[in-house]
Coordinates of C-alpha atoms and ligand atoms in Angstrom, one line a residue:
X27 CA 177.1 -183.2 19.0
X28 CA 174.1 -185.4 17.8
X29 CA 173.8 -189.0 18.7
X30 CA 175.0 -191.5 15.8
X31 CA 172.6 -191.2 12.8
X32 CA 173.6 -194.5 11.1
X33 CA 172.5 -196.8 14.3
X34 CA 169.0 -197.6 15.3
X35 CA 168.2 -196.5 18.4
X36 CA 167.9 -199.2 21.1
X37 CA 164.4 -199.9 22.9
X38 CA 165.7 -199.2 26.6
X39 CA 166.6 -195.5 25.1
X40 CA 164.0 -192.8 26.5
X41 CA 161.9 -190.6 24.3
X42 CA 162.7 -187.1 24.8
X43 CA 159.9 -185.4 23.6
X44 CA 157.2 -188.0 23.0
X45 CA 155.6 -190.5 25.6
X46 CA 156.6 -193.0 23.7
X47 CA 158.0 -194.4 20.5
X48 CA 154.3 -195.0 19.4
X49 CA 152.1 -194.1 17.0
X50 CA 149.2 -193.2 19.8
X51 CA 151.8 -191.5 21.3
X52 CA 152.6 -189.4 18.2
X53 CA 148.9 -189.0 17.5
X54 CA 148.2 -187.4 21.6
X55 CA 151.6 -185.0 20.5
X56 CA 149.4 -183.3 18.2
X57 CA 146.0 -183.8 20.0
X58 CA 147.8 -181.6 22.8
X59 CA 148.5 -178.9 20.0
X60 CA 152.5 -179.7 20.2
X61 CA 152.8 -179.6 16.5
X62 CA 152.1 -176.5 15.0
X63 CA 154.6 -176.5 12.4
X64 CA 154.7 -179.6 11.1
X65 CA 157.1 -180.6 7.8
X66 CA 156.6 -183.2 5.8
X67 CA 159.1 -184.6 3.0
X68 CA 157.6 -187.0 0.1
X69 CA 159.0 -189.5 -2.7
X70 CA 157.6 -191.2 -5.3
X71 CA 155.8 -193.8 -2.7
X72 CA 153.4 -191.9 -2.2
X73 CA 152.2 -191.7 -5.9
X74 CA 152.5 -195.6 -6.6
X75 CA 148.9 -196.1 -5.5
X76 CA 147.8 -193.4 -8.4
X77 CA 149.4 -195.5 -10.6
X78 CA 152.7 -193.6 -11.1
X79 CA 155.7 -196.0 -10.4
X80 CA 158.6 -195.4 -8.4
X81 CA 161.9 -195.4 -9.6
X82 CA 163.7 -197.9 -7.2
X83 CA 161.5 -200.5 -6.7
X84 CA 162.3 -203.9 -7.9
X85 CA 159.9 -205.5 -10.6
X86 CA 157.6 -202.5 -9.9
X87 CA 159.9 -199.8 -10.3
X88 CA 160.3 -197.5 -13.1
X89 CA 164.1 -198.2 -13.5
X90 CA 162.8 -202.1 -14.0
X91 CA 160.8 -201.2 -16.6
X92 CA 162.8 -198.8 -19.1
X93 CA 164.2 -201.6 -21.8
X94 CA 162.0 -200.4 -24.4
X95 CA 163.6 -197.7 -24.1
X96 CA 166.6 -199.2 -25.3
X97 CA 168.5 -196.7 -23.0
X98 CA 172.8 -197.4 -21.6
X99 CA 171.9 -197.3 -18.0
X100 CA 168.1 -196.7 -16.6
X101 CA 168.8 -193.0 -14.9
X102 CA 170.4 -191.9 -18.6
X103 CA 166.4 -191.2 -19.5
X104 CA 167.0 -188.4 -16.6
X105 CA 170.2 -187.4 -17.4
X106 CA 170.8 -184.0 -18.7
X107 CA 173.9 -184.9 -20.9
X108 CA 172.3 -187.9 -22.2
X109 CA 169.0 -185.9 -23.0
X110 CA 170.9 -183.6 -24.8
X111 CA 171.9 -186.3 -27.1
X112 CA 168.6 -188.1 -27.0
X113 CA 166.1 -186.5 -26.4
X114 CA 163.3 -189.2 -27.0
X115 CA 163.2 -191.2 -24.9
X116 CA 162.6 -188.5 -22.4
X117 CA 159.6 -187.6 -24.2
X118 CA 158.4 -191.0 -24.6
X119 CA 158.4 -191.2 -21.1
X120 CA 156.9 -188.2 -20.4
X121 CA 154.0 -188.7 -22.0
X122 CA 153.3 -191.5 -19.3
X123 CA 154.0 -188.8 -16.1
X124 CA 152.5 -186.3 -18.0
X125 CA 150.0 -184.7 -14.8
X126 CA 146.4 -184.9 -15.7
X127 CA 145.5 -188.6 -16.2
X128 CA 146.3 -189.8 -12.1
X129 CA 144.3 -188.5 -9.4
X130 CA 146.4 -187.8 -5.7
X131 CA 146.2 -190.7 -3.2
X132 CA 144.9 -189.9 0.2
X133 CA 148.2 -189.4 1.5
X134 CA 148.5 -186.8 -0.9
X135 CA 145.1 -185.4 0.8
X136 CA 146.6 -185.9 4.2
X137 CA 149.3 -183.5 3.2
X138 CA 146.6 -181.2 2.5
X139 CA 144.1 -181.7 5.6
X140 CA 147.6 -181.0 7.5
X141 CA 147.6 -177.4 5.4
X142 CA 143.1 -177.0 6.6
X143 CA 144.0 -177.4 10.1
X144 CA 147.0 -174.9 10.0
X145 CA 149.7 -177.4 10.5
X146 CA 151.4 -177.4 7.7
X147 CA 155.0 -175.5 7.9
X148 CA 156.4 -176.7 4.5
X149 CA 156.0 -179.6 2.4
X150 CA 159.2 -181.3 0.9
X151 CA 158.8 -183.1 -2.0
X152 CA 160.9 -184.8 -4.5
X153 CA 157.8 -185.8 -7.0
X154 CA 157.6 -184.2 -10.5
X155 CA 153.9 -185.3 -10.9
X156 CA 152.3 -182.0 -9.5
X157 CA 149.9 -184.7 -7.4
X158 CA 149.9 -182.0 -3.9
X159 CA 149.3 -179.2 -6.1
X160 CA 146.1 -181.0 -7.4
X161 CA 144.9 -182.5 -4.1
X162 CA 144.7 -179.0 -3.1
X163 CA 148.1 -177.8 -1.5
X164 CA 148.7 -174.1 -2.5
X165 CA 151.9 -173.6 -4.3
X166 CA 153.6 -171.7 -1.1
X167 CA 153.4 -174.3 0.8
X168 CA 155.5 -177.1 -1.8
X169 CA 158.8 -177.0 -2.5
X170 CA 159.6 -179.0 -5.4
X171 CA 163.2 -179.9 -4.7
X172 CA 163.6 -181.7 -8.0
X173 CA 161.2 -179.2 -10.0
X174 CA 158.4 -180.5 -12.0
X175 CA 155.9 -180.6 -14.8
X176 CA 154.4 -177.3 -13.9
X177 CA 156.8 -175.0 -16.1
X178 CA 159.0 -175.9 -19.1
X179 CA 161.8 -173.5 -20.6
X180 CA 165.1 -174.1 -23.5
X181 CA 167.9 -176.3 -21.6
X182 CA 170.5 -173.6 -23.2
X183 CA 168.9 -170.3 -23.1
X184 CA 166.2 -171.0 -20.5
X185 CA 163.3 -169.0 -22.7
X186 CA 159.9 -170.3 -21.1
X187 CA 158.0 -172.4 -22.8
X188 CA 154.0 -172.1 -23.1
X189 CA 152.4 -175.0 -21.2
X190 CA 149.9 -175.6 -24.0
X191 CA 152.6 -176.9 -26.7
X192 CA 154.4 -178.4 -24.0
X193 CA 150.9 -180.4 -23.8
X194 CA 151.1 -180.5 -27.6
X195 CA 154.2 -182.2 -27.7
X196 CA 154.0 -184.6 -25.2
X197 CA 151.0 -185.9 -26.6
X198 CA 152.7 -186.5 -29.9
X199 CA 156.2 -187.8 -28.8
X200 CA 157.5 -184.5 -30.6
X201 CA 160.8 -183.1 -29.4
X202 CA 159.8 -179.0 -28.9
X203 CA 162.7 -176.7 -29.5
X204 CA 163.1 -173.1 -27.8
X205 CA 161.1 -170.4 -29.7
X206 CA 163.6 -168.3 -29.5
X207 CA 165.1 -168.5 -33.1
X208 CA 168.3 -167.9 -32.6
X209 CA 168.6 -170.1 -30.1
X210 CA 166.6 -173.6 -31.2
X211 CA 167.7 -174.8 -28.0
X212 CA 165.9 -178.4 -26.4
X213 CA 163.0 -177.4 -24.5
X214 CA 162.2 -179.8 -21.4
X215 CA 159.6 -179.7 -18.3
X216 CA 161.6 -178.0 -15.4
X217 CA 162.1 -181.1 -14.0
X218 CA 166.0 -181.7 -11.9
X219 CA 167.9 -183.8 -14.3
X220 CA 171.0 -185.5 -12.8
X221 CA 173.7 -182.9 -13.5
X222 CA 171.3 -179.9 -12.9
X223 CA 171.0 -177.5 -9.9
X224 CA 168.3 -177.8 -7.8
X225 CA 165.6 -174.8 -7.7
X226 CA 167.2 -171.9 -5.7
X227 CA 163.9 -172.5 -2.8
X228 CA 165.5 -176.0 -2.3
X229 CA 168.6 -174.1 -1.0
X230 CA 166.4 -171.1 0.7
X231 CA 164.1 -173.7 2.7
X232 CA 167.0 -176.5 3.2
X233 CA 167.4 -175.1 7.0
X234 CA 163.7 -174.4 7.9
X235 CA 163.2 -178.6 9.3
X236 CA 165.0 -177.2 12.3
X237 CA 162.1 -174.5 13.0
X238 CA 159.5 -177.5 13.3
X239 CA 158.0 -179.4 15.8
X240 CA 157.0 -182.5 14.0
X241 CA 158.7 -184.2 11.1
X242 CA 156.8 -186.9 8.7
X243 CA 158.7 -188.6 5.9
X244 CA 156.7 -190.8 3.4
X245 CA 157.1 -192.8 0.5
X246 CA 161.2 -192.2 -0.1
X247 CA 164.3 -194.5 -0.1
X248 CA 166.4 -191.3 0.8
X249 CA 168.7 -192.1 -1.6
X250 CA 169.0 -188.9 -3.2
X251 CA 171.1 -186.0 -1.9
X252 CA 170.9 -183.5 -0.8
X253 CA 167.2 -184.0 0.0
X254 CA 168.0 -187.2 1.7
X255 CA 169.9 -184.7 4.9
X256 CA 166.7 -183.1 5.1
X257 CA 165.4 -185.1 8.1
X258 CA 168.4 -184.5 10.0
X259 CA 168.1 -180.6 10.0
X260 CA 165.5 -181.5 12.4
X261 CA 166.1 -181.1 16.1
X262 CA 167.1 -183.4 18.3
X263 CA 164.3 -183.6 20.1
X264 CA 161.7 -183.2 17.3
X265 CA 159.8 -186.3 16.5
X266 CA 160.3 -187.7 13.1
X267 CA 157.4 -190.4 12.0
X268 CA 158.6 -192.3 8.7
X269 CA 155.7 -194.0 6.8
X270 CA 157.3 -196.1 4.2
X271 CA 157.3 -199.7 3.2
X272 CA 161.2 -199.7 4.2
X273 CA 163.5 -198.4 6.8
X274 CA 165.3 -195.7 5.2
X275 CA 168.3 -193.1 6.1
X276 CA 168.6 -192.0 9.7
X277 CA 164.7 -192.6 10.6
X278 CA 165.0 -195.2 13.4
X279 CA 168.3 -193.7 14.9
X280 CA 166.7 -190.8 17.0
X281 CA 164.8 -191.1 20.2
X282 CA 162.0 -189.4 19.5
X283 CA 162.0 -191.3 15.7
X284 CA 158.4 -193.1 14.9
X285 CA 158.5 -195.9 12.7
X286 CA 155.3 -197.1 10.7
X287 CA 157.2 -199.5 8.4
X288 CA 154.1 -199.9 5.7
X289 CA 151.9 -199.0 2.9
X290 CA 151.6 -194.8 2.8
X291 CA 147.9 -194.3 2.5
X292 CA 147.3 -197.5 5.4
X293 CA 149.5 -195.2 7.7
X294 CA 148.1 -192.0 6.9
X295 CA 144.4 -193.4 7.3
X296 CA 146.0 -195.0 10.7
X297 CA 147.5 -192.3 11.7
X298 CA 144.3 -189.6 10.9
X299 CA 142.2 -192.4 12.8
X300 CA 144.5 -192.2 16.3
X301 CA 143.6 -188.0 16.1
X302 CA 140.1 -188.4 15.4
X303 CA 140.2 -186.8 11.9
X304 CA 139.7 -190.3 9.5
X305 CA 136.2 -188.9 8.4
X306 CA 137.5 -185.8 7.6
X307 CA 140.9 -187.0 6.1
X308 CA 138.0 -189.5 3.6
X309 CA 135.9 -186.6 2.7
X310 CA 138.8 -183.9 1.8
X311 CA 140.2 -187.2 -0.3
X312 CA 137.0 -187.7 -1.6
X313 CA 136.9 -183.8 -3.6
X314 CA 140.0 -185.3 -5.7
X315 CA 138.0 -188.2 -7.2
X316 CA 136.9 -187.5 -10.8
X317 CA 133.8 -185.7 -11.4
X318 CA 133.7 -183.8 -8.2
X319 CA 133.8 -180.2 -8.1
X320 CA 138.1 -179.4 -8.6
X321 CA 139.4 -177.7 -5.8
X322 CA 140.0 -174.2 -6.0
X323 CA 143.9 -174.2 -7.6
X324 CA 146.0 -171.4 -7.5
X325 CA 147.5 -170.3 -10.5
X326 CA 151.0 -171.8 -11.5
X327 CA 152.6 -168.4 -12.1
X328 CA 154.5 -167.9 -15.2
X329 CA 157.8 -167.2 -15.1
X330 CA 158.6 -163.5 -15.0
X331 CA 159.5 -162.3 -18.3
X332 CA 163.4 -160.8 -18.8
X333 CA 163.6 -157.2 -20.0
X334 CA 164.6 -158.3 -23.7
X335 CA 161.5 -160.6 -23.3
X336 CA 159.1 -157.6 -22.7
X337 CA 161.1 -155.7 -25.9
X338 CA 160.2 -158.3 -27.9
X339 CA 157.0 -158.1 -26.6
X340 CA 156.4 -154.9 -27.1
X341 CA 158.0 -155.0 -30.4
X342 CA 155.7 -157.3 -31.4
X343 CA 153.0 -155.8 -30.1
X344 CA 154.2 -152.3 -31.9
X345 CA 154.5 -154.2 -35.4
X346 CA 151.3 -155.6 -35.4
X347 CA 149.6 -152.4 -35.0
X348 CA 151.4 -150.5 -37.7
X349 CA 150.6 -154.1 -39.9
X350 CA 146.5 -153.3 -38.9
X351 CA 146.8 -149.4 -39.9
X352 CA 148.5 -149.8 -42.7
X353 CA 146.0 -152.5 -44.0
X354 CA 143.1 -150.1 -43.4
X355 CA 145.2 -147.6 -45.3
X356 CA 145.3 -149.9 -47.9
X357 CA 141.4 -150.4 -48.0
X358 CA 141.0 -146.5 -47.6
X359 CA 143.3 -146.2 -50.4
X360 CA 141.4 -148.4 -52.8
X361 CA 138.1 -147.2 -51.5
X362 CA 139.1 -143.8 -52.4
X363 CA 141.3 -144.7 -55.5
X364 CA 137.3 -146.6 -57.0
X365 CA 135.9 -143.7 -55.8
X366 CA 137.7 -141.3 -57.2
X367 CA 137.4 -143.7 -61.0
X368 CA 134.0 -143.5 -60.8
X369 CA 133.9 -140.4 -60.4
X370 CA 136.1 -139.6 -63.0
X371 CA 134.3 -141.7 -65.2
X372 CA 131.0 -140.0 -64.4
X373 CA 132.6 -136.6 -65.0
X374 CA 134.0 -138.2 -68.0
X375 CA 130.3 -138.4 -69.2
X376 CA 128.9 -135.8 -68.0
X377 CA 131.4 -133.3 -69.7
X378 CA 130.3 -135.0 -73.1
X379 CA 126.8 -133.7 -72.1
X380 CA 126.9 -131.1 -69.3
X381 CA 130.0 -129.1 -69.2
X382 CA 129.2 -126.2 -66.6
X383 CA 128.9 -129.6 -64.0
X384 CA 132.6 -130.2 -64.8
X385 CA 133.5 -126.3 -64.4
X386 CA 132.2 -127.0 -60.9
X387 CA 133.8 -130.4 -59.9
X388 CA 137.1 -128.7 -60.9
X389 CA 136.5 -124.9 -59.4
X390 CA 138.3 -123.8 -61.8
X391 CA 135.5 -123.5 -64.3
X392 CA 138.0 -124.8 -66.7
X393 CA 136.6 -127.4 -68.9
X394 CA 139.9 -129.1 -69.0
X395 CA 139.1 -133.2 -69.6
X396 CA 141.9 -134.1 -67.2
X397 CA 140.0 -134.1 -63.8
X398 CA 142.0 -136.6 -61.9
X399 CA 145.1 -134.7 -62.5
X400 CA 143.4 -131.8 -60.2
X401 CA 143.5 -134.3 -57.4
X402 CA 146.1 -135.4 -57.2
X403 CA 148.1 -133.1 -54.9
X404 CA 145.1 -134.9 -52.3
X405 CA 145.4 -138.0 -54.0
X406 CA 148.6 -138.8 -55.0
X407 CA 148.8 -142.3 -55.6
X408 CA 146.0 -141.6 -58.0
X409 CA 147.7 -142.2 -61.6
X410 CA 147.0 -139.3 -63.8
X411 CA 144.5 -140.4 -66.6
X412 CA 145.6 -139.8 -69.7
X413 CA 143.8 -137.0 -71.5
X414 CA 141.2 -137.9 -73.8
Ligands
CNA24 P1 162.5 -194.1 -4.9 O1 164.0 -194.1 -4.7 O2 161.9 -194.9 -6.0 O3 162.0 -194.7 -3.5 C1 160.6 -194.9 -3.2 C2 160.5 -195.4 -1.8 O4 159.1 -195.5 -1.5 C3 161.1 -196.8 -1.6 O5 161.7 -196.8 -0.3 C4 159.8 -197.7 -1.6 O6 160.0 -198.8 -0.8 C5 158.8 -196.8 -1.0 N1 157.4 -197.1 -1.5 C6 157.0 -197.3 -2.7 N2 155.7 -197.4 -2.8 C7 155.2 -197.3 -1.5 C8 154.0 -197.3 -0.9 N3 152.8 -197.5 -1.6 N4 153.9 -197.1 0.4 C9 155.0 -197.0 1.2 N5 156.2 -196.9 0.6 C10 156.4 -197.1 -0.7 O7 161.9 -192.7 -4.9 P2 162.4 -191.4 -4.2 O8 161.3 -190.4 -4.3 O9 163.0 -191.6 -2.9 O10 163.6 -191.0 -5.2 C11 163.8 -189.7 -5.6 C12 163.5 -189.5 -7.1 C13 162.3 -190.3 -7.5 C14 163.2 -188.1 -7.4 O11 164.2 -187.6 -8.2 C15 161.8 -188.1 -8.1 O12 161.8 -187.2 -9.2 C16 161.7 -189.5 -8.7 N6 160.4 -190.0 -9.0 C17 159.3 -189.3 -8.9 C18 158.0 -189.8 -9.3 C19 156.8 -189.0 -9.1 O13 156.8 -187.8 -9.2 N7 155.7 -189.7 -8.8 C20 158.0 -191.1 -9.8 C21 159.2 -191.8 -10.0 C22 160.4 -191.3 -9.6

């Protein structure tokens, strides 16, 4: 049975694992090469000092700040029943989250240095604003537990949704509906609304804490479940090193449970600086600022298409070719069909003056005046000129 995860553990209580309960001490662990596979699980604190707010923080906080939105509680503007209802205020929101305006914060770039030096087991994270994924963290190594702006399908029918009209319709505050026409269905960012399942890799990766040898949680209240267990998946004897401006959830109640009760990016940069990597930790941070060369991204894969998608598809694809051929049969067809008239009329002349030419056009050596109609077994949508 594990010790008591609601009480703080008491100073005279020995580290297991660690020297002590010490930041230094936490900084030789990995110096010694004792954490190789190293998780990390993020909140919105971590994002505050792009700009982004949290949600909980008093004053600050982005459920402080929603009256314009003139909404019946603050978490309605994230609730999926409610959004279904009213949409808009959603999508006023959004526009504000939208990724693309914030750059990551060094912690984010801390996360990523982690991934350089091969530490990085899995990053946990319960932010929507796609900040790892553009400090440089490849897409295998994030689990968004509650989704995020990087894919957006219909609530109802769950048809994808192309990421440039998403951007469209964010900018405008328009509400984009499912392009499947039968359907018409709200479309939304997959981002985890309360009364929504979390992404099937939540549930997958939900056990793999206990396969890792070094825990960090930053910038969460824990408040959320289930992500807020997460840290107590961990082993017994696995640190855990909580950089937040708050105590939160069972951090503290461990031996082996590291404390750094302050701003994110001040205990990352403190943290980088007790294993010697500070310079590097500033320069990796320092490709996210604007106007430096983007790190290399890899693509955010599009969801894979159903087999009625690919019909359509296909179908689509099928009916536009048959659309092109047929206009070029058209143009042949009134090429030929002007041809053919001037031809007609020129034979039309030249009979009046030279009727052995006609006997030849026709091969019948006929000099009968209606030429067209010898075509038109060839030419069939060739009216038959009316004999002069
Ligand atoms: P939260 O409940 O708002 O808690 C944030 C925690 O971070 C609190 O304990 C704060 O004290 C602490 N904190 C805030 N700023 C700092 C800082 N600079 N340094 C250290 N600590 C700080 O947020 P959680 O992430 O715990 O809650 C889960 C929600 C928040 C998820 O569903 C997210 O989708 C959602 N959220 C995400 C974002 C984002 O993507 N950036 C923004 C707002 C909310």
């Amino acid at each position: 049975m594990g010790q008591d995860e609601s009480r703080m553990v008491d100073d005279d209580t020995p580290p297991k694992t660690l020297d002590s309960r010490s930041l230094e001490s936490l900084a030789k662990y990995i110096k010694d090469g004792r954490a190789k596979r190293i998780v990390v699980m993020t909140g919105a604190g971590i994002s505050t000092s792009a700009g982004i707010p949290d949600f909980r923080s008093p004053d600050t906080g982005l459920y402080a700040n929603l009256q314009r939105l003139n909404l019946p509680y603050a978490e309605a503007v994230f609730d999926i029943d409610y959004f279904r209802k009213n949409p808009d205020p959603f999508y006023a929101l959004a526009q504000e989250l939208y990724p693309g305006s914030y750059r990551p914060t060094i912690t984010h770039s801390f996360i990523k240095l982690l991934h350089d030096k091969g530490l990085l087991l899995k990053l946990f994270t319960q932010n929507i604003d796609c900040l790892e994924r553009e400090a440089g963290v490849p897409d295998d190594k994030i689990i968004e537990a509650h989704g995020s702006f990087a894919k957006q399908s219909c609530i109802e029918c769950k048809y994808p949704y192309p990421k440039d009209q998403m951007q469209q319709a964010i900018k405008d505050k328009s509400v984009p509906r499912c392009l499947n026409s039968e359907c018409n269905g709200l479309v939304k960012p997959e981002i985890v609304f309360f009364g929504e399942q979390l992404p099937e890799s939540f549930f997958r990766n939900r056990f793999l804490p206990e396969d890792s040898d070094l825990c960090i949680v930053m910038g969460t209240s824990l408040s959320v479940q289930p992500f807020a267990s997460l840290p107590q998946a961990c082993g017994e004897s696995t640190p855990r090193l909580l950089i937040n401006s708050e105590q939160v959830g069972s951090l503290g109640s461990r031996a082996d449970d590291v404390l750094l009760l302050e701003d994110c990016d001040a205990g990352v940069r403190k943290l980088a600086e007790a294993c010697g990597w500070l310079e590097e930790l500033e320069n990796t941070w320092s490709e996210t600022a604007p106007g430096q060369p983007r790190i290399e991204k890899k693509k955010v894969e599009e969801p894979k298409k159903t087999r009625d998608e690919k019909l359509a598809e296909e179908v689509d694809k099928l009916t536009e070719e048959v659309e092109k051929s047929l206009k070029l049969h058209q143009e042949q067809h009134e090429w030929l069909a002007n041809h053919v008239d001037n031809k007609f009329a020129r034979i039309q002349e030249n009979e009046e003056t030279t009727p052995s030419v006609n006997a030849l056009h026709t091969g019948s050596g006929s000099t009968s005046k209606s030429s067209s109609g010898g075509l038109q077994h060839v030419f069939p949508w060739i009216e038959k000129k009316p004999t002069l």
